[in-house]
PDB file of N, CA and C in Angstrom:
ATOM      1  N   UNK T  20      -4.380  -6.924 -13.930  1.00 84.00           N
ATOM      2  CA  UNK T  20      -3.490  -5.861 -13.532  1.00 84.00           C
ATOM      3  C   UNK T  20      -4.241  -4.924 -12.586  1.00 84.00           C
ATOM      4  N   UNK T  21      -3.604  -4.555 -11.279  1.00 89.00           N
ATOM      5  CA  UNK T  21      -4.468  -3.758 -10.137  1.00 89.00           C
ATOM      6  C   UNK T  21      -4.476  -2.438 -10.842  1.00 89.00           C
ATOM      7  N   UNK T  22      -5.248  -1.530 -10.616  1.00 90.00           N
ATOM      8  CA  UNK T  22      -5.531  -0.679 -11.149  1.00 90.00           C
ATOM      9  C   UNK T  22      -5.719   0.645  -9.301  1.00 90.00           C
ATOM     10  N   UNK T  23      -5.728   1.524  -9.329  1.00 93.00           N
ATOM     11  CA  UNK T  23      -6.114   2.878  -8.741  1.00 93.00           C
ATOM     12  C   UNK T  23      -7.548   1.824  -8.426  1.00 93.00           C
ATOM     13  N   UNK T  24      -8.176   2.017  -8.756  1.00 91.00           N
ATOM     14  CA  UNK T  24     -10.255   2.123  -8.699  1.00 91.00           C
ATOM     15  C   UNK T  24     -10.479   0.217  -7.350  1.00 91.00           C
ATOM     16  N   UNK T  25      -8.994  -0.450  -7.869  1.00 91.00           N
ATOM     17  CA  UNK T  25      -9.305  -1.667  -7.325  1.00 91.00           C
ATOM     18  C   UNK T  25      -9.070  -0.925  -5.294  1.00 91.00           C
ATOM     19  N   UNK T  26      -8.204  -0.185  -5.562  1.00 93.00           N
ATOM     20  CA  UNK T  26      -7.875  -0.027  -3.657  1.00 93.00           C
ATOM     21  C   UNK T  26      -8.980   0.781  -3.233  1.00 93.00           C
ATOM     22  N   UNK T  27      -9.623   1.467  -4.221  1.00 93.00           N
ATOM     23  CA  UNK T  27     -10.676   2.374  -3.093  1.00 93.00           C
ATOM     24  C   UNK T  27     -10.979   2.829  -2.211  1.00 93.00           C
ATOM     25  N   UNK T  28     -11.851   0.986  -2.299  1.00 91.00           N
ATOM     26  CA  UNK T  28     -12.553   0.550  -1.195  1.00 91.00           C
ATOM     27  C   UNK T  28     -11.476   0.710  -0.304  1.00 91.00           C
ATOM     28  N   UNK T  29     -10.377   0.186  -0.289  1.00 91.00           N
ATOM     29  CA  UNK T  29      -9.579   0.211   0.755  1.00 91.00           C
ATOM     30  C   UNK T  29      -9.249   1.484   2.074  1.00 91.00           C
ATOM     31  N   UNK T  30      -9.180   2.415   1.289  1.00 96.00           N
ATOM     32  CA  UNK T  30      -8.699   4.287   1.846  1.00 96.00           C
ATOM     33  C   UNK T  30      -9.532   4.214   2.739  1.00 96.00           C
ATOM     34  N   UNK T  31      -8.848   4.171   4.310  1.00 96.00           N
ATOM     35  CA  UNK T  31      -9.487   4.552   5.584  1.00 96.00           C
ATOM     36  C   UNK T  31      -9.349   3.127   6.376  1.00 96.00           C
ATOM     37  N   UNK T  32      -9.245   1.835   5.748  1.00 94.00           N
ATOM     38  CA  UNK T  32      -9.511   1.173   6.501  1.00 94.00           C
ATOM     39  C   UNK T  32      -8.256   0.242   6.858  1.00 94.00           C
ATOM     40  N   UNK T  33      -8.662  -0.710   7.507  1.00 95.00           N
ATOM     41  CA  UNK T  33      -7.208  -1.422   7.810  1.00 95.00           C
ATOM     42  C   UNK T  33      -7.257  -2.361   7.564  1.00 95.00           C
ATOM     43  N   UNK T  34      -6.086  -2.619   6.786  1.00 95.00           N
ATOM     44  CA  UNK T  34      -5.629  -3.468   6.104  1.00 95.00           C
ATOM     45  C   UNK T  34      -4.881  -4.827   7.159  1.00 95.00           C
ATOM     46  N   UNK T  35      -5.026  -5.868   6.663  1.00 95.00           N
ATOM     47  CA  UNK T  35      -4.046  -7.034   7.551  1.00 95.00           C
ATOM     48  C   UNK T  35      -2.769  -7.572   6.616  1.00 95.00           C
ATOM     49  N   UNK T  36      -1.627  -7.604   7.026  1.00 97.00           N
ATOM     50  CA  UNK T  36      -0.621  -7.827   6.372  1.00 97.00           C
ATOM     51  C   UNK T  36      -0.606  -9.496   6.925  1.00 97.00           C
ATOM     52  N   UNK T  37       0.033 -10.188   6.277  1.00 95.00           N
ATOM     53  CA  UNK T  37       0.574 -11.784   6.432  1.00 95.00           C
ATOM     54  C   UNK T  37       1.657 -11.605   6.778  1.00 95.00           C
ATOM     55  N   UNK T  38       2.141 -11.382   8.343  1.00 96.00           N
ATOM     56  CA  UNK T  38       3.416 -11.647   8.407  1.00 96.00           C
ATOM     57  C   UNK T  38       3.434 -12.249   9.570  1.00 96.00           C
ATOM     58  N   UNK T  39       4.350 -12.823  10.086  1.00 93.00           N
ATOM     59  CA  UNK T  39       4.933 -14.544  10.990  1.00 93.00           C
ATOM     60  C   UNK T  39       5.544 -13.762  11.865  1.00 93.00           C
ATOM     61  N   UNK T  40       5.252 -14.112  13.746  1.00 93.00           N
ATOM     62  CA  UNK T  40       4.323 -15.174  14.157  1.00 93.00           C
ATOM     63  C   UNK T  40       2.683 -15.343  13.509  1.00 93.00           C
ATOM     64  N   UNK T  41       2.552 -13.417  13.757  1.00 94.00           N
ATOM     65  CA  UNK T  41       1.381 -13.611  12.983  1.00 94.00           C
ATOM     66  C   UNK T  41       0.881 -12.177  12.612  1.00 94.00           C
ATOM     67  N   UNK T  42       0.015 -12.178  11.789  1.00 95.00           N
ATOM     68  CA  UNK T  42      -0.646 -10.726  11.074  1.00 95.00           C
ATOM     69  C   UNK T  42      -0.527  -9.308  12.024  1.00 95.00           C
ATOM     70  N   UNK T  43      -0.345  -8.755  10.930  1.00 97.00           N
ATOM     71  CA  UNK T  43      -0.415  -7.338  11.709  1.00 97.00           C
ATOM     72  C   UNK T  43      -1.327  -6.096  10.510  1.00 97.00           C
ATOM     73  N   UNK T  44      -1.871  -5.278  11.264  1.00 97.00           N
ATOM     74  CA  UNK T  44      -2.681  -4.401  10.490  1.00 97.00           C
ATOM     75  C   UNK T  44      -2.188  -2.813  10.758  1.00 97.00           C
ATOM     76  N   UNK T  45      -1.936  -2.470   9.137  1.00 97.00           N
ATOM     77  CA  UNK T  45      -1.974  -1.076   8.892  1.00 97.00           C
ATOM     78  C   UNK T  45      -2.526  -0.162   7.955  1.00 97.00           C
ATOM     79  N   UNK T  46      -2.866   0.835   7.892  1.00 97.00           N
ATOM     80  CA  UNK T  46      -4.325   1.902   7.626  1.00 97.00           C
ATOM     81  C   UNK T  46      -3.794   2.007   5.888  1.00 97.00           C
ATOM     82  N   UNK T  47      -4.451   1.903   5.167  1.00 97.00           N
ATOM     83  CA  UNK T  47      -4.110   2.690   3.978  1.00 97.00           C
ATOM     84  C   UNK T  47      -5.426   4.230   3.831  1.00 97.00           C
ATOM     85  N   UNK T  48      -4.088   4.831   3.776  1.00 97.00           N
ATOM     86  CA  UNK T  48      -4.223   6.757   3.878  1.00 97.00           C
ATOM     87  C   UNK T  48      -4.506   6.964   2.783  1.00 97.00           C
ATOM     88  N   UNK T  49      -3.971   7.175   1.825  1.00 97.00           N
ATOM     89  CA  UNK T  49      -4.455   7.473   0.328  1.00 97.00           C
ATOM     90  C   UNK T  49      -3.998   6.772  -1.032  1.00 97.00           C
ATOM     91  N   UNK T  50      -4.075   7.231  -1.481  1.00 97.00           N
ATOM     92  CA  UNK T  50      -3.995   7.128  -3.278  1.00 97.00           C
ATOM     93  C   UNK T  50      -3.330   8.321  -3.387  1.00 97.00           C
ATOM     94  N   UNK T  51      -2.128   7.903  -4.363  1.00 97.00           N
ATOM     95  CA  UNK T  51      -1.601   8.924  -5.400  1.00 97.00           C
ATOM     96  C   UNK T  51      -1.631   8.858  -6.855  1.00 97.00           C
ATOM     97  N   UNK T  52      -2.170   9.256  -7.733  1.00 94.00           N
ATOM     98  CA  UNK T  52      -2.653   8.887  -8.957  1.00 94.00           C
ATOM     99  C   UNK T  52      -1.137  10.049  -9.987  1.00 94.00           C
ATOM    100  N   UNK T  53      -0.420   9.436 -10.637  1.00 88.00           N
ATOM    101  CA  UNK T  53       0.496  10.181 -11.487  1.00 88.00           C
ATOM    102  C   UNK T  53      -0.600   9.871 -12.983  1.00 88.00           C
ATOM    103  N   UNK T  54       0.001  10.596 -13.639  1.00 80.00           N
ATOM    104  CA  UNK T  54      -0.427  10.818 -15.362  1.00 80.00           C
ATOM    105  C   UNK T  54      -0.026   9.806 -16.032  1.00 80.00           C
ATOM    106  N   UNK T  55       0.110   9.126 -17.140  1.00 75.00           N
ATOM    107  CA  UNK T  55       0.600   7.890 -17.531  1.00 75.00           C
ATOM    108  C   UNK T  55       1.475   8.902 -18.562  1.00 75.00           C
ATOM    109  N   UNK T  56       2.982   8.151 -18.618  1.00 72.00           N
ATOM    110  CA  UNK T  56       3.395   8.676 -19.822  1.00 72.00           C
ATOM    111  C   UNK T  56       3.038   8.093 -21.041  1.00 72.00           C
ATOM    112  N   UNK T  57       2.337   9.006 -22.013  1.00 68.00           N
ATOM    113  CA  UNK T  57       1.825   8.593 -23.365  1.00 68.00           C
ATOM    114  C   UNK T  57       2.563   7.516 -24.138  1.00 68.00           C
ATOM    115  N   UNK T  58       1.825   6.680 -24.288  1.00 65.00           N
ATOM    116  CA  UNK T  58       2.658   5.390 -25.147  1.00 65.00           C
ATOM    117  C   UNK T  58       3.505   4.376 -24.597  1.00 65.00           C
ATOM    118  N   UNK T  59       3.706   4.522 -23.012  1.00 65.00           N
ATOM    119  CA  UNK T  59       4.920   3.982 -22.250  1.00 65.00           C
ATOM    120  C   UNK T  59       4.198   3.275 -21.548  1.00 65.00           C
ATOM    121  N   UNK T  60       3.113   3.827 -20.803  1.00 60.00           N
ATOM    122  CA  UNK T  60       1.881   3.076 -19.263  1.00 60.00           C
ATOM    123  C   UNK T  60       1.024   1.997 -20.246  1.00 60.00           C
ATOM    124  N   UNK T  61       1.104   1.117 -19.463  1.00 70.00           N
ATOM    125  CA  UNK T  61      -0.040  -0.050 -19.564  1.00 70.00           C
ATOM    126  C   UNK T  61      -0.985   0.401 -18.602  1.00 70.00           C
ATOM    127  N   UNK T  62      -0.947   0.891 -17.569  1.00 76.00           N
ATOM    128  CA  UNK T  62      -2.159   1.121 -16.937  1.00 76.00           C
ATOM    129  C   UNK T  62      -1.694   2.873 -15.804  1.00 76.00           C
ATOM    130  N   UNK T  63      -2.467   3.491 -15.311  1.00 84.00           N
ATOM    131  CA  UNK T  63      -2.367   4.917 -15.059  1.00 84.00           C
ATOM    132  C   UNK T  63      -1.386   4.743 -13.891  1.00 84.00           C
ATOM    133  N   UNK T  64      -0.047   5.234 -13.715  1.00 92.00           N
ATOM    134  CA  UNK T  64       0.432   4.794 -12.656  1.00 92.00           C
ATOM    135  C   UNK T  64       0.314   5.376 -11.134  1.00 92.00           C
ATOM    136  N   UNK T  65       0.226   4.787  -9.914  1.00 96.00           N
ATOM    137  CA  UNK T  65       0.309   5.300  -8.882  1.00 96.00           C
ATOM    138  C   UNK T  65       0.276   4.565  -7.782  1.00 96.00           C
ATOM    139  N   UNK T  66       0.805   5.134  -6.690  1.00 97.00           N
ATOM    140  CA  UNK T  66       1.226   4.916  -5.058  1.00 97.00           C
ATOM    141  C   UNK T  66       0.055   4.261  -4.274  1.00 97.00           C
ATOM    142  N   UNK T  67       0.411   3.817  -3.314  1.00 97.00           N
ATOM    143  CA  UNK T  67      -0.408   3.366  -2.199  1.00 97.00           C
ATOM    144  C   UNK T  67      -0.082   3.994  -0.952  1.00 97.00           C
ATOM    145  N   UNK T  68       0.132   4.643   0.424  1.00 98.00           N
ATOM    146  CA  UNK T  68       0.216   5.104   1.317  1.00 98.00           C
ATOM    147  C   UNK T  68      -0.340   4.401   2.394  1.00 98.00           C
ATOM    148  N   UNK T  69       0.631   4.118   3.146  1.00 98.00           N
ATOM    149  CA  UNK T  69      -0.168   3.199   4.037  1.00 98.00           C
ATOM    150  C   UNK T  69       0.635   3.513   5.503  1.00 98.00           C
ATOM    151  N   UNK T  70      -0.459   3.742   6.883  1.00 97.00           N
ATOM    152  CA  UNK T  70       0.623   4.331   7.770  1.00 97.00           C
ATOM    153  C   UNK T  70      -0.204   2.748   9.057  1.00 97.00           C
ATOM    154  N   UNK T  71       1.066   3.051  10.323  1.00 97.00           N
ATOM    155  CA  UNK T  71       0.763   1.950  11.292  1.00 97.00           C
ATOM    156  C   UNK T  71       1.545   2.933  12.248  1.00 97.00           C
ATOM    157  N   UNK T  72       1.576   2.580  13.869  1.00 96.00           N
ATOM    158  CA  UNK T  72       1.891   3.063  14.768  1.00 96.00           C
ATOM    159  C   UNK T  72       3.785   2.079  14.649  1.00 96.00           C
ATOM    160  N   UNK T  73       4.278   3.196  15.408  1.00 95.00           N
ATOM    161  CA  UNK T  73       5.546   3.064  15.363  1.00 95.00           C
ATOM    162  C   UNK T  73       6.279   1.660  15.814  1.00 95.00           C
ATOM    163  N   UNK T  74       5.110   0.496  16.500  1.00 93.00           N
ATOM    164  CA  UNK T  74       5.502  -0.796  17.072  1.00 93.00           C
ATOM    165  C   UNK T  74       4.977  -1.531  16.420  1.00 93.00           C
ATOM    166  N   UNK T  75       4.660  -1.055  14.819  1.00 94.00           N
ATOM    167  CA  UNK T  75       4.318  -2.383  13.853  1.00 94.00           C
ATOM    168  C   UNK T  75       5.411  -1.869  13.026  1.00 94.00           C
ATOM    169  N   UNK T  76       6.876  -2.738  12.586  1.00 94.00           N
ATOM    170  CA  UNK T  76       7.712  -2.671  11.917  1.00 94.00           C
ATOM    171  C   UNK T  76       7.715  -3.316  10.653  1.00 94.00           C
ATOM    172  N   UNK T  77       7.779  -3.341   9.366  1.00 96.00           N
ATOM    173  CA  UNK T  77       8.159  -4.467   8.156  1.00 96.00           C
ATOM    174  C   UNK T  77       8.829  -3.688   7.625  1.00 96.00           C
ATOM    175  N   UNK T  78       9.107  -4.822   7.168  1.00 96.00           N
ATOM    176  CA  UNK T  78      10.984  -4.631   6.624  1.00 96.00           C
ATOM    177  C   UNK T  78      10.456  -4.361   5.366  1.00 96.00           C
ATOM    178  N   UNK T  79      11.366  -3.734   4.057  1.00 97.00           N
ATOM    179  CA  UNK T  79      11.152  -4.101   2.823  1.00 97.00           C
ATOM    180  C   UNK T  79      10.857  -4.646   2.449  1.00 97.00           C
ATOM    181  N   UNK T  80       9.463  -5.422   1.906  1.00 97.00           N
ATOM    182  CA  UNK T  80       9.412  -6.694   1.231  1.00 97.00           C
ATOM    183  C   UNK T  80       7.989  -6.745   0.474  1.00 97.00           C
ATOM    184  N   UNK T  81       7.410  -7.723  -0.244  1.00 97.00           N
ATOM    185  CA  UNK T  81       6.349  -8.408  -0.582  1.00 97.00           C
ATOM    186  C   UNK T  81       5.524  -8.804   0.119  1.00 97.00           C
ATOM    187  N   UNK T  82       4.205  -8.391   0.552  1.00 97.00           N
ATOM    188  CA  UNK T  82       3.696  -9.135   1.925  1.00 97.00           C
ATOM    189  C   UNK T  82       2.121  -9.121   0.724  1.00 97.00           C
ATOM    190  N   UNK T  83       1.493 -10.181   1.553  1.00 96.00           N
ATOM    191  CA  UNK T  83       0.283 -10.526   1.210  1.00 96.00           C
ATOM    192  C   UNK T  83      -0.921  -9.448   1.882  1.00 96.00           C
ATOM    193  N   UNK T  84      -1.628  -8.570   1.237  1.00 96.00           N
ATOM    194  CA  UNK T  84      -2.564  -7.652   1.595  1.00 96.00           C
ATOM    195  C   UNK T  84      -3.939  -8.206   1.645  1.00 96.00           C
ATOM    196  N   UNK T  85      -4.540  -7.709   2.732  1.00 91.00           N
ATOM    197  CA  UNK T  85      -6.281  -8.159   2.665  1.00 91.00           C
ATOM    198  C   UNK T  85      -6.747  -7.010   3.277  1.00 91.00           C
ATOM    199  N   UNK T  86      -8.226  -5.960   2.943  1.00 82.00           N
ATOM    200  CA  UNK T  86      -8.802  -5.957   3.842  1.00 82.00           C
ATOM    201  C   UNK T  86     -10.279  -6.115   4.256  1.00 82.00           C
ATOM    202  N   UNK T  87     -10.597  -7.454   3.542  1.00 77.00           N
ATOM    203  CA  UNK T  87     -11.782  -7.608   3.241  1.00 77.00           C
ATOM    204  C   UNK T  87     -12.516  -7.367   2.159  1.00 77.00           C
ATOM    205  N   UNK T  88     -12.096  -6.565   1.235  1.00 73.00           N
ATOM    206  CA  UNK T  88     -13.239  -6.202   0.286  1.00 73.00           C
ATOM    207  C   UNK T  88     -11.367  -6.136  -1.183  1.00 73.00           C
ATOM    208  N   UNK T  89     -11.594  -7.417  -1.759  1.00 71.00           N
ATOM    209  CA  UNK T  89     -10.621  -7.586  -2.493  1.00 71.00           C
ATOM    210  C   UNK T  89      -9.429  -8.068  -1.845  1.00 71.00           C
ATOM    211  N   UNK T  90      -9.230  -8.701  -3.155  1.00 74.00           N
ATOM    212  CA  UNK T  90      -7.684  -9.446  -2.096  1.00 74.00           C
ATOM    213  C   UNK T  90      -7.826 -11.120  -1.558  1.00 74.00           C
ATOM    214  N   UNK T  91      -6.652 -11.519  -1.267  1.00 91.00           N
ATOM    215  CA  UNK T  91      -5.256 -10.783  -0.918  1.00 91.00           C
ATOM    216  C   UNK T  91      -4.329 -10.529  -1.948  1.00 91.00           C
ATOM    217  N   UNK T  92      -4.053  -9.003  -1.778  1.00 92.00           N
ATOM    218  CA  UNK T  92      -2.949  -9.067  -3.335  1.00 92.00           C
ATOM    219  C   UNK T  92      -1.399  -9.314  -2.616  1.00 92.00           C
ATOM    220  N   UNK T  93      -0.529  -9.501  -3.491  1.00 95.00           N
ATOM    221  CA  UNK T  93       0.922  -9.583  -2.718  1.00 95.00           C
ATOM    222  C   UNK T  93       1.643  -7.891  -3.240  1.00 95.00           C
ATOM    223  N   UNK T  94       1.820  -6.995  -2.950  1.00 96.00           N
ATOM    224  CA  UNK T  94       2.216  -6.241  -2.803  1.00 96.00           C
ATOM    225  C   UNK T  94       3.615  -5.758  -2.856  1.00 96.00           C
ATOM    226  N   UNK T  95       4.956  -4.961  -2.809  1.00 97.00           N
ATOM    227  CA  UNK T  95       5.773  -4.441  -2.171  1.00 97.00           C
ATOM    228  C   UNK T  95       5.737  -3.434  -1.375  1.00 97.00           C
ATOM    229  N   UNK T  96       6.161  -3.407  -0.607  1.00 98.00           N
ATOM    230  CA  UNK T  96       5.684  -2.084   0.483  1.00 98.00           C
ATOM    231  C   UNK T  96       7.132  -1.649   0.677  1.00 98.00           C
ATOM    232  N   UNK T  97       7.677  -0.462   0.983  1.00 98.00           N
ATOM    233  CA  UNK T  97       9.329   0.448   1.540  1.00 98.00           C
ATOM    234  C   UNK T  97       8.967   1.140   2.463  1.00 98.00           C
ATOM    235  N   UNK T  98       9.613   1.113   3.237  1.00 97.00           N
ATOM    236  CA  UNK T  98       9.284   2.337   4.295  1.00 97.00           C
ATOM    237  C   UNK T  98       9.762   3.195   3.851  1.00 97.00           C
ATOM    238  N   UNK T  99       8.643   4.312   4.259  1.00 96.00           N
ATOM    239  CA  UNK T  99       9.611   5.984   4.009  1.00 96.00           C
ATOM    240  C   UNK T  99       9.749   6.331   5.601  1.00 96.00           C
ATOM    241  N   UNK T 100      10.751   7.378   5.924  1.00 91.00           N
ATOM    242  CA  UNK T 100      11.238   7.877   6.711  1.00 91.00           C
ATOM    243  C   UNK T 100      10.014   8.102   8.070  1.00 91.00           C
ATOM    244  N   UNK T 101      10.614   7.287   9.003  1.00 82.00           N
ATOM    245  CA  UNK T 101       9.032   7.617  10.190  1.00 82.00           C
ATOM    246  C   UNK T 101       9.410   8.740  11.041  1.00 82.00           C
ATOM    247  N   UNK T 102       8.127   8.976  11.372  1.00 87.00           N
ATOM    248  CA  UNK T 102       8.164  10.436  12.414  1.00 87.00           C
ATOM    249  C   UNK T 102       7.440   9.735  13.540  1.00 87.00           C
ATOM    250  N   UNK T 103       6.071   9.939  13.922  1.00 93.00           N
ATOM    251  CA  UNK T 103       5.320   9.823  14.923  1.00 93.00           C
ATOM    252  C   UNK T 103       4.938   8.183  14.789  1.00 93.00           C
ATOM    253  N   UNK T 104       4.514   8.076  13.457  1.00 95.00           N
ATOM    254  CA  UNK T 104       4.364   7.265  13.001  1.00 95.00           C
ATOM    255  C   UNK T 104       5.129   6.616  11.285  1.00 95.00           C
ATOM    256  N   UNK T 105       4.775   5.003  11.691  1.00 97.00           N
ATOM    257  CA  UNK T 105       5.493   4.327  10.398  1.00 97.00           C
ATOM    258  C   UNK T 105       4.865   4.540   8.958  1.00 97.00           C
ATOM    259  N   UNK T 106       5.396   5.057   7.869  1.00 97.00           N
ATOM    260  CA  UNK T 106       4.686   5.052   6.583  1.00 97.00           C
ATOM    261  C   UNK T 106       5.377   3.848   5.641  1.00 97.00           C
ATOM    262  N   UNK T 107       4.248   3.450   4.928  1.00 98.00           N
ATOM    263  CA  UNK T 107       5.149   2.477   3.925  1.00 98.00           C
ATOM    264  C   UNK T 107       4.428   3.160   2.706  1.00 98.00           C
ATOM    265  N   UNK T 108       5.171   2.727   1.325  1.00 98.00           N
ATOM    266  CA  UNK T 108       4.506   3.174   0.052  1.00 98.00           C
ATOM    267  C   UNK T 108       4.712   1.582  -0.584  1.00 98.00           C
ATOM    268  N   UNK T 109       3.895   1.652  -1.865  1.00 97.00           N
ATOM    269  CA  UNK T 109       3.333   0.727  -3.015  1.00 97.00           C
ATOM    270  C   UNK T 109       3.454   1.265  -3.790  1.00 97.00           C
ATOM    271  N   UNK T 110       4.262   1.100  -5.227  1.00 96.00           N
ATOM    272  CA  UNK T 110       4.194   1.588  -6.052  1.00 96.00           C
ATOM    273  C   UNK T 110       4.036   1.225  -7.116  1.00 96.00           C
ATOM    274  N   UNK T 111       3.432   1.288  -8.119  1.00 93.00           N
ATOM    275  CA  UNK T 111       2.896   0.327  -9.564  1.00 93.00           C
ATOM    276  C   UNK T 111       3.099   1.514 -10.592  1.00 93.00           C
ATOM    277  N   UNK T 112       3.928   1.410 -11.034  1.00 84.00           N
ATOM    278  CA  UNK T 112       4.016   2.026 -12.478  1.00 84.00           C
ATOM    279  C   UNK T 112       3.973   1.263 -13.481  1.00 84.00           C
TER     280      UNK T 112
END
């Protein structure tokens, strides 16, 4: 089970997504760490943040994550609302 401590390494760097014709890479920004609700969490729940320039698009979905140091995990990623740039979130509760 991925845990907070497994992405770390990740925060700052860029990530490569598996997607067809072929890969595309976007930054994971931070970690959001929530509280576990007592008795309910199997593991501490929280977000992934991950941003790309406005001409790397993915749709809603499951994509295969790498960025070298762990991985590849398969993921869900959503977009949240873009401004300058595209944000997607991960969420594991």
């Amino acid at each position: 089970m991925l845990t907070p401590q497994d992405f770390e390494p990740w925060v700052g760097r860029k990530v490569r997504v598996a997607t067809l014709p072929e890969a595309v890479e976007i930054t994971l920004e931070r970690i959001d760490r929530r509280s576990p609700m007592r008795g309910f969490d199997v593991r501490e729940p929280f977000s992934l943040f991950f941003e790309s320039p406005l001409d790397v698009y993915l749709i809603d979905g499951t994509y295969d994550l790498d960025c070298g140091k762990g991985g590849p995990h398969s993921i869900l990623l959503t977009q949240l609302l873009p401004s300058d740039r595209r944000v997607y979130e991960a969420v594991f509760a």
